[in-house]
Amino acid sequence: MSDYKVNEATIAKKEELVDVYAQKMTEAASIVVADSRGLSVDQDTQLRKQLREAGVEFKVVKNSVLRRAAEKAGLEGLSEAFSGPSAVAFSNEDVVAPAKVLADFAKDAENLEIKAGVIEGKVSSKEEIQAIASLPSRDGLLSMLLSVLQAPVRNVALAVKAVAEKEESAA
């Protein structure tokens, strides 16, 4: 009879975990699923530090919990990525951050492998995640936009200055 209560409590805990991760998946701007087995303790610590600095939450969770959470969140296509050891990176703000940090880290750490992900609610393949990782960061994109917006103003200022200098030398 005591086994029944233990199992019931375990099932309740797992259901609670499923709910928590389903909510995280629903709210996340992007999710990246990776296999991090084989990383040294030092590499794992470095990876987690880089992800934390980028505002990314990184968790190792049982595949059964992740599969059920993905189904509950309406991301059935993601369930296929949950085979073998799985670590999940969630970002609620920066869509590119998890993919970028994991892909950059994987260049030096051969044991880190990106499996799949979700970008703004759409299940994405390993290749799509790699492509997103190659994009500039949000700050980089904003600086490019600012540069493009400033160019016409700068050109007008240079033209006005050239006309003023030409009139000064003519006078």
PDB file of C-alpha atoms in Angstrom, residues 43-144:
ATOM      1  CA  GLN A  43      33.353  23.005 -20.273  1.00  0.00           C
ATOM      2  CA  ASP A  44      29.865  22.563 -18.814  1.00  0.00           C
ATOM      3  CA  THR A  45      30.523  25.326 -16.286  1.00  0.00           C
ATOM      4  CA  GLN A  46      31.801  27.659 -19.040  1.00  0.00           C
ATOM      5  CA  LEU A  47      28.795  26.891 -21.260  1.00  0.00           C
ATOM      6  CA  ARG A  48      26.308  27.521 -18.468  1.00  0.00           C
ATOM      7  CA  LYS A  49      28.080  30.797 -17.582  1.00  0.00           C
ATOM      8  CA  GLN A  50      27.930  32.023 -21.198  1.00  0.00           C
ATOM      9  CA  LEU A  51      24.262  31.079 -21.479  1.00  0.00           C
ATOM     10  CA  ARG A  52      23.417  32.780 -18.169  1.00  0.00           C
ATOM     11  CA  GLU A  53      25.206  35.968 -19.316  1.00  0.00           C
ATOM     12  CA  ALA A  54      23.123  35.913 -22.510  1.00  0.00           C
ATOM     13  CA  GLY A  55      19.899  35.608 -20.467  1.00  0.00           C
ATOM     14  CA  VAL A  56      19.321  31.981 -21.474  1.00  0.00           C
ATOM     15  CA  GLU A  57      18.021  29.289 -19.117  1.00  0.00           C
ATOM     16  CA  PHE A  58      19.728  25.902 -19.621  1.00  0.00           C
ATOM     17  CA  LYS A  59      18.339  22.688 -18.104  1.00  0.00           C
ATOM     18  CA  VAL A  60      18.927  18.962 -18.386  1.00  0.00           C
ATOM     19  CA  VAL A  61      15.547  17.245 -18.072  1.00  0.00           C
ATOM     20  CA  LYS A  62      14.260  13.713 -18.590  1.00  0.00           C
ATOM     21  CA  ASN A  63      13.156  13.073 -22.161  1.00  0.00           C
ATOM     22  CA  SER A  64       9.781  11.693 -21.073  1.00  0.00           C
ATOM     23  CA  VAL A  65       9.003  14.974 -19.280  1.00  0.00           C
ATOM     24  CA  LEU A  66      10.188  17.035 -22.261  1.00  0.00           C
ATOM     25  CA  ARG A  67       8.164  14.956 -24.758  1.00  0.00           C
ATOM     26  CA  ARG A  68       4.963  15.387 -22.751  1.00  0.00           C
ATOM     27  CA  ALA A  69       5.665  19.098 -22.247  1.00  0.00           C
ATOM     28  CA  ALA A  70       6.263  19.589 -25.985  1.00  0.00           C
ATOM     29  CA  GLU A  71       2.986  17.841 -26.804  1.00  0.00           C
ATOM     30  CA  LYS A  72       1.142  19.916 -24.215  1.00  0.00           C
ATOM     31  CA  ALA A  73       2.687  23.097 -25.671  1.00  0.00           C
ATOM     32  CA  GLY A  74       1.606  22.080 -29.199  1.00  0.00           C
ATOM     33  CA  LEU A  75       5.164  21.362 -30.393  1.00  0.00           C
ATOM     34  CA  GLU A  76       4.754  17.715 -31.388  1.00  0.00           C
ATOM     35  CA  GLY A  77       7.527  17.874 -33.996  1.00  0.00           C
ATOM     36  CA  LEU A  78      10.014  18.674 -31.249  1.00  0.00           C
ATOM     37  CA  SER A  79       9.428  15.336 -29.491  1.00  0.00           C
ATOM     38  CA  GLU A  80      11.692  13.571 -32.005  1.00  0.00           C
ATOM     39  CA  ALA A  81      14.685  15.556 -30.676  1.00  0.00           C
ATOM     40  CA  PHE A  82      14.220  14.093 -27.203  1.00  0.00           C
ATOM     41  CA  SER A  83      16.167  10.883 -27.625  1.00  0.00           C
ATOM     42  CA  GLY A  84      19.421  10.268 -25.853  1.00  0.00           C
ATOM     43  CA  PRO A  85      20.693  12.833 -23.352  1.00  0.00           C
ATOM     44  CA  SER A  86      18.942  16.169 -23.866  1.00  0.00           C
ATOM     45  CA  ALA A  87      19.636  19.630 -22.530  1.00  0.00           C
ATOM     46  CA  VAL A  88      17.282  22.484 -23.337  1.00  0.00           C
ATOM     47  CA  ALA A  89      18.108  26.190 -23.622  1.00  0.00           C
ATOM     48  CA  PHE A  90      15.193  28.639 -23.270  1.00  0.00           C
ATOM     49  CA  SER A  91      15.223  32.342 -24.088  1.00  0.00           C
ATOM     50  CA  ASN A  92      12.216  34.576 -23.524  1.00  0.00           C
ATOM     51  CA  GLU A  93      13.754  37.707 -25.018  1.00  0.00           C
ATOM     52  CA  ASP A  94      16.535  37.203 -27.551  1.00  0.00           C
ATOM     53  CA  VAL A  95      15.573  34.739 -30.294  1.00  0.00           C
ATOM     54  CA  VAL A  96      19.156  34.308 -31.499  1.00  0.00           C
ATOM     55  CA  ALA A  97      20.954  34.004 -28.124  1.00  0.00           C
ATOM     56  CA  PRO A  98      20.538  30.277 -27.336  1.00  0.00           C
ATOM     57  CA  ALA A  99      21.434  29.181 -30.865  1.00  0.00           C
ATOM     58  CA  LYS A 100      24.369  31.574 -31.084  1.00  0.00           C
ATOM     59  CA  VAL A 101      25.920  30.665 -27.709  1.00  0.00           C
ATOM     60  CA  LEU A 102      25.485  26.911 -28.235  1.00  0.00           C
ATOM     61  CA  ALA A 103      26.747  26.973 -31.837  1.00  0.00           C
ATOM     62  CA  ASP A 104      29.768  29.106 -30.930  1.00  0.00           C
ATOM     63  CA  PHE A 105      30.576  26.841 -27.983  1.00  0.00           C
ATOM     64  CA  ALA A 106      30.169  23.721 -30.147  1.00  0.00           C
ATOM     65  CA  LYS A 107      32.957  24.972 -32.456  1.00  0.00           C
ATOM     66  CA  ASP A 108      35.473  24.332 -29.661  1.00  0.00           C
ATOM     67  CA  ALA A 109      33.644  21.558 -27.807  1.00  0.00           C
ATOM     68  CA  GLU A 110      33.194  18.621 -30.176  1.00  0.00           C
ATOM     69  CA  ASN A 111      30.951  16.810 -27.682  1.00  0.00           C
ATOM     70  CA  LEU A 112      28.212  19.453 -27.819  1.00  0.00           C
ATOM     71  CA  GLU A 113      25.685  18.753 -30.552  1.00  0.00           C
ATOM     72  CA  ILE A 114      22.626  20.829 -31.420  1.00  0.00           C
ATOM     73  CA  LYS A 115      19.651  18.550 -32.170  1.00  0.00           C
ATOM     74  CA  ALA A 116      16.724  20.870 -32.989  1.00  0.00           C
ATOM     75  CA  GLY A 117      14.822  23.843 -31.639  1.00  0.00           C
ATOM     76  CA  VAL A 118      11.856  26.163 -31.740  1.00  0.00           C
ATOM     77  CA  ILE A 119      11.967  29.690 -33.088  1.00  0.00           C
ATOM     78  CA  GLU A 120       8.942  31.844 -32.228  1.00  0.00           C
ATOM     79  CA  GLY A 121       6.636  28.831 -31.968  1.00  0.00           C
ATOM     80  CA  LYS A 122       7.886  27.001 -35.091  1.00  0.00           C
ATOM     81  CA  VAL A 123       9.793  23.736 -34.703  1.00  0.00           C
ATOM     82  CA  SER A 124      13.143  24.118 -36.462  1.00  0.00           C
ATOM     83  CA  SER A 125      15.722  21.610 -37.657  1.00  0.00           C
ATOM     84  CA  LYS A 126      19.366  21.490 -36.637  1.00  0.00           C
ATOM     85  CA  GLU A 127      20.282  23.259 -39.898  1.00  0.00           C
ATOM     86  CA  GLU A 128      17.784  26.084 -39.299  1.00  0.00           C
ATOM     87  CA  ILE A 129      19.139  26.589 -35.785  1.00  0.00           C
ATOM     88  CA  GLN A 130      22.695  26.720 -37.183  1.00  0.00           C
ATOM     89  CA  ALA A 131      21.570  29.330 -39.753  1.00  0.00           C
ATOM     90  CA  ILE A 132      19.994  31.475 -37.035  1.00  0.00           C
ATOM     91  CA  ALA A 133      23.193  31.162 -34.977  1.00  0.00           C
ATOM     92  CA  SER A 134      25.144  32.721 -37.836  1.00  0.00           C
ATOM     93  CA  LEU A 135      22.998  35.883 -37.716  1.00  0.00           C
ATOM     94  CA  PRO A 136      24.399  38.915 -35.901  1.00  0.00           C
ATOM     95  CA  SER A 137      23.197  39.452 -32.341  1.00  0.00           C
ATOM     96  CA  ARG A 138      20.302  41.782 -31.564  1.00  0.00           C
ATOM     97  CA  ASP A 139      22.761  44.558 -30.669  1.00  0.00           C
ATOM     98  CA  GLY A 140      24.662  43.945 -33.903  1.00  0.00           C
ATOM     99  CA  LEU A 141      21.468  44.163 -35.949  1.00  0.00           C
ATOM    100  CA  LEU A 142      20.452  47.369 -34.164  1.00  0.00           C
ATOM    101  CA  SER A 143      23.828  48.976 -34.850  1.00  0.00           C
ATOM    102  CA  MET A 144      23.556  47.996 -38.542  1.00  0.00           C
TER     103      MET A 144
END
